[in-house]
Structures are given as C-alpha cells and as structure tokens.
C-alpha cells in the first residue's frame, strides 16, 4: 500500500463522524438546557386557555375524542366558525394599532369581538363535551373522571 492510500479516509467514515458529532452536540445541548433552566421545564403561571380544555379532552377515550372532533369539523364546514372572520378581526386589530391618532376605544371594541370569537369556540367545545358525557354510561363516565384525576395528579407532582 502506498502512503497516499493509507492517509485517505473513506467517505462514509467522514459522514459517520459528522453525524456522531451532531448527535453528541444535541445531547450536550439538552443536558446544558436542563442544567441552566434549573428544572423549570413547565409553565408555572396561571392556566392558559388551551390548558383549561386540554386536560378535559385528553382524558377522553380515543373514540370520544374522534366523535367530538367530527362534530367540531362539521361546524366549521357548516360555516358556524370562519377562519376568515378570525383573520379579518386580527387584520383589523393590526390596523387599529397602527392608526394615527390611536383610538383605544376601537382597539377595545376589536378585542371584545375577538374574545367573542374565542368564546363561541369554547362554548361549542363545552356543549359537545357535555353531550358526549351525557351519552356515556355511569362506568364510562367514572373511568373518564379517573383519567382526569390521574392527569391532574401527575401535573401537580410535576409542578
């Protein structure tokens, strides 16, 4: 073998070394992130809107969650909830914020309309959940309550 052939590294070996280095950096970054966050991986503030309904839906069985999802998607198809309405209100909010002179009453009215849109969606989800819970027999509803309590307890231990 010549000296030149001995000194060459095969292409796949170089690729393997680069991939290995990337994975090592990924692991090191995760460890450093955990260390510097002081164990604060989870939001500790007041519940956010999505965390209010989230545990209620995640505790449902897959079948129940799918059934509610079908009804929600149907309400979007029926035109009950329009993405265009949401987009128009947010576009309007941006325009209101840029307006000179600034009109706080216009922004307040716009925010009230946006809040109304969110309230409509929240109300629909709540009514569909109640409808589904009413359809459950006592044992299924008790199982749901147990899953909900388990999720709550798991979250409290984490916090």
Coordinates of N, CA, C and O in Angstrom, one line a residue, residues 1 5 8 10 12 17 27 41-42 53 57 74 76 78 81 83 88 90 96 98 111-112 123 138 140:
X1 N 0.8 -1.2 0.0 CA 0.0 0.0 0.0 C 0.9 1.2 0.0 O 1.9 1.3 0.7
X5 N -2.6 6.1 -0.1 CA -3.8 5.2 0.1 C -4.0 5.1 1.6 O -5.2 5.0 2.1
X8 N -5.9 8.3 3.3 CA -7.3 8.7 2.9 C -8.3 8.0 3.8 O -8.2 6.9 4.2
X10 N -12.2 7.0 4.1 CA -13.3 6.7 3.2 C -14.5 7.7 3.5 O -14.7 8.2 4.6
X12 N -17.8 7.4 3.7 CA -18.8 7.0 4.6 C -18.3 7.2 6.1 O -19.1 7.5 7.0
X17 N -18.7 10.2 11.1 CA -18.1 11.1 12.2 C -18.9 12.4 12.3 O -19.1 12.9 13.5
X27 N -27.2 16.1 22.4 CA -27.3 15.6 23.7 C -26.7 16.6 24.7 O -27.2 16.9 25.8
X41 N -39.0 23.2 33.5 CA -39.3 22.8 32.2 C -40.8 23.2 31.9 O -41.2 23.2 30.7
X42 N -41.6 23.4 32.9 CA -43.0 23.6 32.7 C -43.5 24.9 33.1 O -42.9 25.5 34.1
X53 N -59.1 23.5 28.6 CA -59.8 22.5 27.9 C -59.0 21.3 27.6 O -59.5 20.2 27.4
X57 N -60.1 17.2 27.3 CA -60.2 16.4 26.1 C -59.2 15.3 26.1 O -59.5 14.2 25.5
X74 N -67.4 19.5 11.5 CA -68.7 19.7 10.8 C -69.2 21.2 11.0 O -69.7 21.8 10.1
X76 N -67.4 23.8 11.4 CA -66.5 24.6 10.5 C -67.0 24.5 9.1 O -67.1 25.5 8.4
X78 N -70.1 23.8 8.1 CA -71.4 24.5 8.1 C -71.3 26.0 8.1 O -72.2 26.7 7.8
X81 N -68.2 28.6 12.2 CA -66.9 29.3 12.5 C -66.1 29.5 11.3 O -65.8 28.6 10.6
X83 N -62.6 30.9 9.6 CA -61.2 31.4 9.7 C -61.1 32.8 9.1 O -60.3 33.6 9.6
X88 N -59.9 38.4 9.6 CA -60.3 39.8 9.4 C -60.2 40.6 10.7 O -59.8 41.8 10.7
X90 N -58.2 40.0 13.3 CA -56.8 40.3 13.6 C -56.2 41.3 12.7 O -55.4 42.1 13.1
X96 N -55.9 48.9 13.6 CA -56.3 49.8 14.7 C -55.1 50.2 15.5 O -55.0 51.3 16.0
X98 N -52.0 50.5 14.4 CA -51.2 51.4 13.7 C -51.8 52.8 13.4 O -51.1 53.7 12.9
X111 N -61.0 44.0 20.3 CA -60.6 42.9 21.2 C -61.8 42.2 21.8 O -61.8 41.0 22.0
X112 N -62.9 42.9 22.0 CA -64.1 42.3 22.5 C -64.7 41.4 21.4 O -65.2 40.3 21.8
X123 N -67.5 27.7 23.9 CA -68.8 27.2 24.2 C -69.2 26.0 23.4 O -69.9 25.1 23.9
X138 N -72.6 5.2 33.3 CA -72.0 5.6 34.6 C -70.6 5.1 34.7 O -69.7 5.8 35.1
X140 N -68.4 4.4 32.2 CA -67.5 5.1 31.3 C -67.2 6.5 31.8 O -66.1 7.0 31.7

